[in-house]
Amino acid sequence: MKEITYLEAIREALDEEMARDPSVFILGEDVGVYGGAFRVTEGFYEKYGEWRVLDTPLSESGFTGAAIGAALVGMRPVAEMQFADFISCAFDQLVNVAAKNHYRWGAATPIVVRAPYGGNIHGGAFHSQCIEGFFYNVPGLKIVAPATAYDAKGLLKAAIRDNDPVIYCEHKYLYRRIKDQIPEEDYIVPIGKARIAIEGSDVSIITYGAMVHTATEAAKVLKGSGVSCEIIDLRTILPLDKKSIMNSVKKTNKVVILHEQTKTGGVGAEVSALISENCFDYLDGPIIRIAAPDTPVPYSAQMEEVFIPQPKEVINAVEKLMRY
Amino acid sequence: MKMSGSPEPRAIMEVLMEAIKREQESYDYYYRTALQAAKPATRKMLLSLAEWEKGHIEELTNHVMELKAQMEIDRAITGGL
């Protein structure tokens, strides 16, 4: 075992997959000579050369289209959005081309789009967005959002080996702030499988990405007052691991859904609807959603702190539910 | 939040690095002296002081990690300007 950061886990996954499979290559803005805006691909250009680490023009639509084309002829490209916010420029390629190739022709499109997303980094409205909701009702796409370094590596490897297009949401705030013990040997984290981050019996907190850590902080405080929280880290948000969600709800009978993405039409809305449809009889109280308000991400650090869900909000929600 | 191009984060980083260096020196001093102590009680006290300094190093290292993380993000957003 060795301890590495979330960012190093992403780098290792890319490096190992490129070493393992010559069809894997990287493309994006400044991923080559510069090593990526966040230095994830530092040294890759020197190690793998210009044909496998492609610096592209500033055109998300262009390089995503190029990645799709390469995938159709047998390559496994990993495209990097410098910031997930700019993925909107590649929306057409992802939604109308990549997501539909399999349905239209039975053609596999094994691309991974790395999307550095999320706030709490004082980046303002164009560098902090959670983008998973933009793609959430697009059949044919998969979306993963690791919360730990272990999952960051395992999910990226799984995404690269997957035959469907995968949007890999990597949280910028976590890059150099969290570390994990990682096995030396090769491993993957299967797409579509949630994990129980903390086992508990009184209330389920269903979440993903950086909010797993917010939920964990809240759970520690709540434990002090005798409340046992179960934290479900979704890991894959499309497709959802319905079984894990339902099992937890049936056990605790109380649900808080927590995400950093804005509230309306978010992942939480879907999870909430699924629980209502399948587990209504098990619920002891209302499903509570905690999410960012429906506004752009503010630049001001003070306003951003209000915008992004904090442990206190989780604690308040759980305390409210515990009265049912 | 100041951007990484401004002197503030770099100055804080220098202070933190200097603090870690001094804490390390203190740790080394207490640990070395503990090994030379004849009385078990003295050795125990010095080792406990060394552990205390180690705690400071860990705390300061966490601050460095946090500051570096934010500086890297700031640099990515501004392109290092």
XYZ file of C-alpha atoms in Angstrom:
405
model
C 0.000 0.000 0.000
C 1.068 3.580 -0.570
C -0.454 6.941 0.249
C -1.263 9.250 -2.634
C -3.470 12.287 -3.237
C -6.653 12.334 -5.291
C -4.767 14.071 -8.109
C -1.915 11.578 -7.998
C -4.480 8.793 -8.144
C -5.870 10.213 -11.390
C -2.343 10.566 -12.767
C -1.470 6.985 -11.816
C -4.612 5.610 -13.409
C -3.830 7.400 -16.675
C -0.193 6.341 -16.589
C -0.941 2.700 -15.856
C -3.679 2.459 -18.464
C -1.463 4.072 -21.105
C 1.328 1.661 -20.249
C -1.053 -1.309 -20.306
C -2.942 -0.490 -23.502
C -1.347 1.294 -26.490
C -4.772 2.352 -27.746
C -5.205 4.690 -24.767
C -4.177 8.272 -25.469
C -4.784 11.728 -24.019
C -5.944 14.872 -25.707
C -6.981 18.317 -24.605
C -5.848 21.858 -24.087
C -2.328 22.144 -22.655
C -2.243 18.492 -21.593
C 1.090 17.911 -23.354
C 4.045 20.245 -23.020
C 2.445 22.167 -20.135
C 1.256 19.024 -18.342
C -2.349 20.136 -17.939
C -3.826 23.141 -16.151
C -3.747 21.185 -12.891
C -0.545 19.285 -13.772
C -2.339 15.953 -13.888
C -0.496 14.897 -17.041
C 2.879 16.342 -16.076
C 5.657 14.279 -17.665
C 3.311 12.326 -19.943
C 4.378 14.153 -23.083
C 7.997 13.248 -22.422
C 7.110 9.658 -21.503
C 4.563 8.794 -24.180
C 5.368 11.283 -26.947
C 3.365 13.665 -29.057
C 1.194 10.989 -30.708
C -0.267 9.815 -27.418
C -0.422 13.133 -25.570
C -2.047 15.586 -27.932
C -2.201 19.298 -27.322
C -5.311 20.507 -29.086
C -6.618 23.899 -30.147
C -9.037 25.692 -27.821
C -12.072 23.837 -29.093
C -13.846 21.455 -26.745
C -16.252 20.511 -29.500
C -13.346 19.840 -31.867
C -11.258 17.637 -29.607
C -14.274 15.777 -28.241
C -15.308 15.058 -31.815
C -11.770 13.904 -32.578
C -11.889 11.624 -29.536
C -15.176 10.107 -30.690
C -13.760 9.523 -34.166
C -10.674 7.854 -32.733
C -12.828 5.679 -30.489
C -14.849 4.527 -33.468
C -11.696 3.184 -35.100
C -10.541 1.296 -32.023
C -8.708 3.800 -29.851
C -9.484 4.615 -26.220
C -9.087 8.372 -25.907
C -9.181 10.308 -22.666
C -10.160 13.915 -23.337
C -9.461 16.519 -20.682
C -11.685 19.530 -20.222
C -9.470 22.129 -18.599
C -12.423 23.033 -16.400
C -15.671 21.087 -16.497
C -17.510 24.362 -17.092
C -16.309 24.331 -20.701
C -17.836 20.939 -21.399
C -20.939 22.800 -22.545
C -19.010 23.634 -25.742
C -18.804 19.872 -26.425
C -22.435 19.221 -25.577
C -23.501 18.342 -29.110
C -20.661 15.859 -29.621
C -21.352 14.141 -26.324
C -25.149 14.139 -26.402
C -25.920 13.721 -30.076
C -22.937 11.703 -31.220
C -21.119 9.814 -28.452
C -24.223 8.920 -26.466
C -26.137 7.669 -29.519
C -23.549 5.716 -31.508
C -24.323 2.470 -29.775
C -28.077 2.910 -30.185
C -27.811 3.895 -33.851
C -25.183 1.492 -35.160
C -24.224 -0.755 -32.290
C -20.888 1.053 -32.339
C -18.866 1.205 -29.148
C -17.568 4.673 -28.294
C -15.049 4.123 -25.525
C -14.158 7.692 -24.659
C -13.549 9.198 -21.248
C -14.079 12.895 -20.747
C -12.284 14.122 -17.669
C -14.210 17.005 -16.170
C -12.552 18.911 -13.295
C -15.655 20.240 -11.582
C -16.973 21.766 -8.406
C -16.465 24.767 -6.217
C -15.160 25.802 -2.824
C -12.103 27.005 -4.720
C -13.037 30.668 -5.194
C -13.156 30.242 -8.939
C -16.454 31.980 -9.603
C -19.199 31.191 -12.069
C -17.035 29.894 -14.928
C -14.605 27.664 -13.049
C -16.664 26.060 -10.293
C -19.770 24.495 -11.737
C -21.090 21.021 -11.168
C -21.945 19.805 -14.640
C -23.396 16.346 -14.022
C -26.946 17.651 -14.234
C -26.411 18.863 -17.806
C -25.976 15.259 -18.928
C -28.168 13.490 -16.441
C -31.060 12.609 -18.701
C -28.979 11.526 -21.671
C -29.308 7.780 -22.284
C -26.038 6.342 -23.529
C -23.744 8.281 -21.203
C -22.236 7.154 -17.951
C -21.217 9.609 -15.237
C -18.899 8.874 -12.343
C -17.816 11.166 -9.497
C -15.193 9.769 -7.125
C -14.918 11.090 -3.580
C -11.694 9.370 -2.541
C -8.258 8.860 -4.025
C -8.879 5.106 -4.071
C -12.033 5.574 -6.124
C -10.452 8.278 -8.281
C -7.943 5.739 -9.520
C -10.228 2.730 -9.694
C -13.089 4.514 -11.390
C -10.838 6.146 -13.981
C -9.345 2.790 -14.888
C -12.824 1.303 -15.132
C -13.972 4.251 -17.265
C -11.052 3.842 -19.669
C -11.801 0.117 -20.054
C -15.536 0.715 -20.507
C -16.975 0.577 -24.019
C -19.415 3.442 -23.413
C -18.688 7.167 -23.190
C -17.979 8.091 -19.576
C -17.950 11.565 -18.105
C -15.462 11.433 -15.265
C -16.253 14.193 -12.776
C -13.110 14.864 -10.739
C -13.529 17.350 -7.940
C -10.911 20.097 -8.052
C -11.206 20.848 -4.342
C -10.121 17.313 -3.534
C -7.107 17.227 -5.867
C -4.410 17.928 -3.316
C -6.454 17.952 -0.135
C -7.218 14.294 0.410
C -5.026 11.202 0.458
C -5.721 7.482 0.555
C -3.894 4.230 0.956
C -3.807 2.700 -2.501
C -2.850 -0.880 -3.345
C 0.283 -1.338 -5.402
C -1.429 -3.845 -7.666
C -3.886 -3.122 -10.464
C -7.519 -2.650 -9.422
C -10.697 -1.086 -10.730
C -13.789 0.280 -9.017
C -16.747 -1.042 -11.006
C -18.982 1.540 -12.644
C -22.530 1.433 -11.275
C -21.653 0.361 -7.769
C -22.103 2.650 -4.760
C -20.282 2.144 -1.473
C -21.223 2.575 2.141
C -18.766 5.221 3.277
C -19.993 5.005 6.873
C -22.331 2.322 8.102
C -25.210 3.488 10.285
C -28.748 2.734 11.328
C -30.737 5.937 11.980
C -30.601 7.939 8.761
C -29.191 7.543 5.242
C -27.204 10.425 3.784
C -26.955 9.797 0.057
C -24.274 11.824 -1.624
C -21.211 11.818 -3.924
C -18.026 13.736 -4.725
C -16.693 16.298 -2.263
C -19.972 16.249 -0.357
C -19.082 12.795 0.963
C -16.548 14.589 3.166
C -19.107 17.201 4.222
C -21.487 14.388 5.163
C -18.707 12.638 7.065
C -18.003 15.764 9.104
C -21.685 16.078 9.919
C -21.927 12.375 10.799
C -19.076 12.722 13.295
C -20.891 15.536 15.090
C -24.199 13.672 15.009
C -22.566 10.557 16.397
C -21.694 12.619 19.445
C -25.390 13.216 20.028
C -26.217 9.553 19.532
C -27.401 9.625 15.920
C -26.030 6.883 13.698
C -25.719 8.088 10.083
C -25.201 5.814 7.127
C -23.394 7.586 4.284
C -23.940 6.212 0.818
C -21.293 7.415 -1.602
C -22.899 6.917 -5.002
C -19.557 6.919 -6.879
C -21.447 6.404 -10.151
C -24.327 8.794 -10.625
C -25.413 7.500 -14.035
C -26.495 4.727 -13.908
C -27.447 4.830 -10.239
C -26.868 1.849 -7.979
C -30.539 1.564 -7.079
C -30.068 -1.568 -4.997
C -27.597 0.054 -2.602
C -29.833 3.109 -2.253
C -32.943 1.046 -1.524
C -31.169 -1.266 0.896
C -30.001 1.695 2.941
C -33.418 3.364 2.939
C -35.101 0.136 4.031
C -32.648 -0.083 6.899
C -32.776 3.498 8.217
C -36.215 4.725 7.014
C -34.951 8.296 6.864
C -33.200 9.981 3.955
C -31.128 13.088 3.360
C -29.792 13.605 -0.145
C -26.816 15.898 -0.373
C -25.099 17.352 -3.408
C -23.132 20.395 -4.426
C -24.927 20.705 -7.729
C -27.819 23.171 -7.842
C -31.093 21.770 -6.603
C -33.602 21.926 -9.433
C -33.486 18.912 -11.723
C -30.397 17.597 -9.996
C -29.237 14.110 -9.155
C -31.031 14.485 -5.826
C -34.363 14.939 -7.565
C -33.907 11.628 -9.366
C -32.754 9.781 -6.259
C -35.680 11.220 -4.333
C -38.156 10.152 -7.017
C -36.697 6.644 -7.104
C -37.048 6.287 -3.353
C -40.615 7.590 -3.445
C -41.508 5.144 -6.206
C -39.847 2.115 -4.671
C -39.558 2.648 -0.921
C -42.373 4.973 0.086
C -43.749 2.541 2.649
C -40.400 2.376 4.391
C -40.096 6.125 4.951
C -40.693 7.598 8.399
C -40.440 11.195 7.239
C -39.962 13.425 4.202
C -36.956 12.997 1.955
C -34.776 16.047 2.516
C -32.608 17.405 -0.280
C -29.636 19.604 0.509
C -28.100 21.216 -2.540
C -26.682 24.481 -3.799
C -29.263 27.189 -4.483
C -30.379 27.718 -8.073
C -27.896 30.455 -8.865
C -24.493 30.598 -10.552
C -21.536 29.896 -8.251
C -20.583 33.184 -6.585
C -17.001 34.412 -6.746
C -16.883 35.929 -3.277
C -15.440 33.437 -0.808
C -18.046 34.390 1.801
C -20.931 33.971 -0.626
C -19.479 30.731 -1.945
C -19.472 29.355 1.576
C -23.183 30.113 1.790
C -23.744 28.613 -1.668
C -22.010 25.289 -1.052
C -23.754 22.953 1.407
C -21.995 22.868 4.771
C -21.993 20.222 7.535
C -24.287 22.398 9.650
C -27.067 22.109 7.053
C -26.725 18.328 7.099
C -26.830 18.283 10.881
C -29.966 20.449 10.912
C -31.665 18.231 8.331
C -30.840 15.041 10.217
C -32.007 16.531 13.514
C -35.280 17.513 11.857
C -35.732 13.993 10.468
C -34.951 12.400 13.807
C -38.086 14.016 15.235
C -40.242 11.805 12.982
C -8.839 35.147 -1.690
C -5.634 36.440 -3.193
C -4.363 34.869 -6.389
C -1.087 32.954 -6.454
C 0.574 35.793 -8.349
C 0.185 38.050 -5.318
C 2.874 37.885 -2.629
C 0.554 36.812 0.186
C 0.278 33.032 -0.341
C 3.973 32.771 -1.159
C 4.867 34.698 1.989
C 2.609 32.464 4.079
C 4.214 29.429 2.490
C 7.686 30.702 3.435
C 6.570 31.236 7.026
C 5.069 27.745 7.185
C 8.146 26.097 5.701
C 10.399 27.940 8.165
C 8.095 26.909 11.020
C 8.244 23.263 9.940
C 12.026 23.462 9.786
C 12.206 24.835 13.320
C 9.729 22.285 14.661
C 11.817 19.551 13.049
C 14.943 20.911 14.715
C 13.154 20.904 18.079
C 11.924 17.364 17.497
C 15.430 16.203 16.596
C 16.872 17.939 19.677
C 14.379 16.411 22.132
C 14.637 12.982 20.545
C 18.433 12.991 20.497
C 18.605 14.202 24.088
C 16.051 11.597 25.161
C 18.275 8.847 23.827
C 21.134 10.169 25.938
C 19.096 10.609 29.133
C 20.081 8.321 31.968
C 16.886 8.517 34.029
C 13.757 6.837 32.596
C 11.580 9.714 33.826
C 13.718 12.270 32.009
C 13.709 10.160 28.878
C 9.935 9.849 29.047
C 9.482 13.593 29.425
C 11.828 14.363 26.510
C 10.128 11.814 24.262
C 6.784 13.342 25.114
C 8.123 16.788 24.163
C 9.438 15.292 20.910
C 5.985 13.869 20.181
C 4.484 17.259 20.868
C 6.762 18.821 18.245
C 5.845 16.035 15.836
C 2.199 17.017 16.263
C 3.083 20.599 15.370
C 4.888 19.391 12.246
C 1.815 17.429 11.181
C -0.445 20.407 11.790
C 1.821 22.750 9.843
C 2.162 20.199 7.036
C -1.629 20.114 6.727
C -1.617 23.910 6.400
C 1.046 23.656 3.673
C -1.017 21.040 1.835
C -4.121 23.227 2.000
C -2.242 26.333 0.830
C -0.518 24.456 -2.007
C -3.847 23.013 -3.125
C -5.417 26.453 -3.345
C -2.342 28.005 -4.996
C -2.406 25.320 -7.698
C -6.084 25.966 -8.360
C -5.518 29.725 -8.459
C -2.661 29.199 -10.910
C -4.829 27.022 -13.133
C -7.624 29.600 -13.173
C -5.386 32.559 -13.891
C -2.881 30.727 -16.083
C -0.199 31.774 -13.598
C -0.735 35.478 -14.217
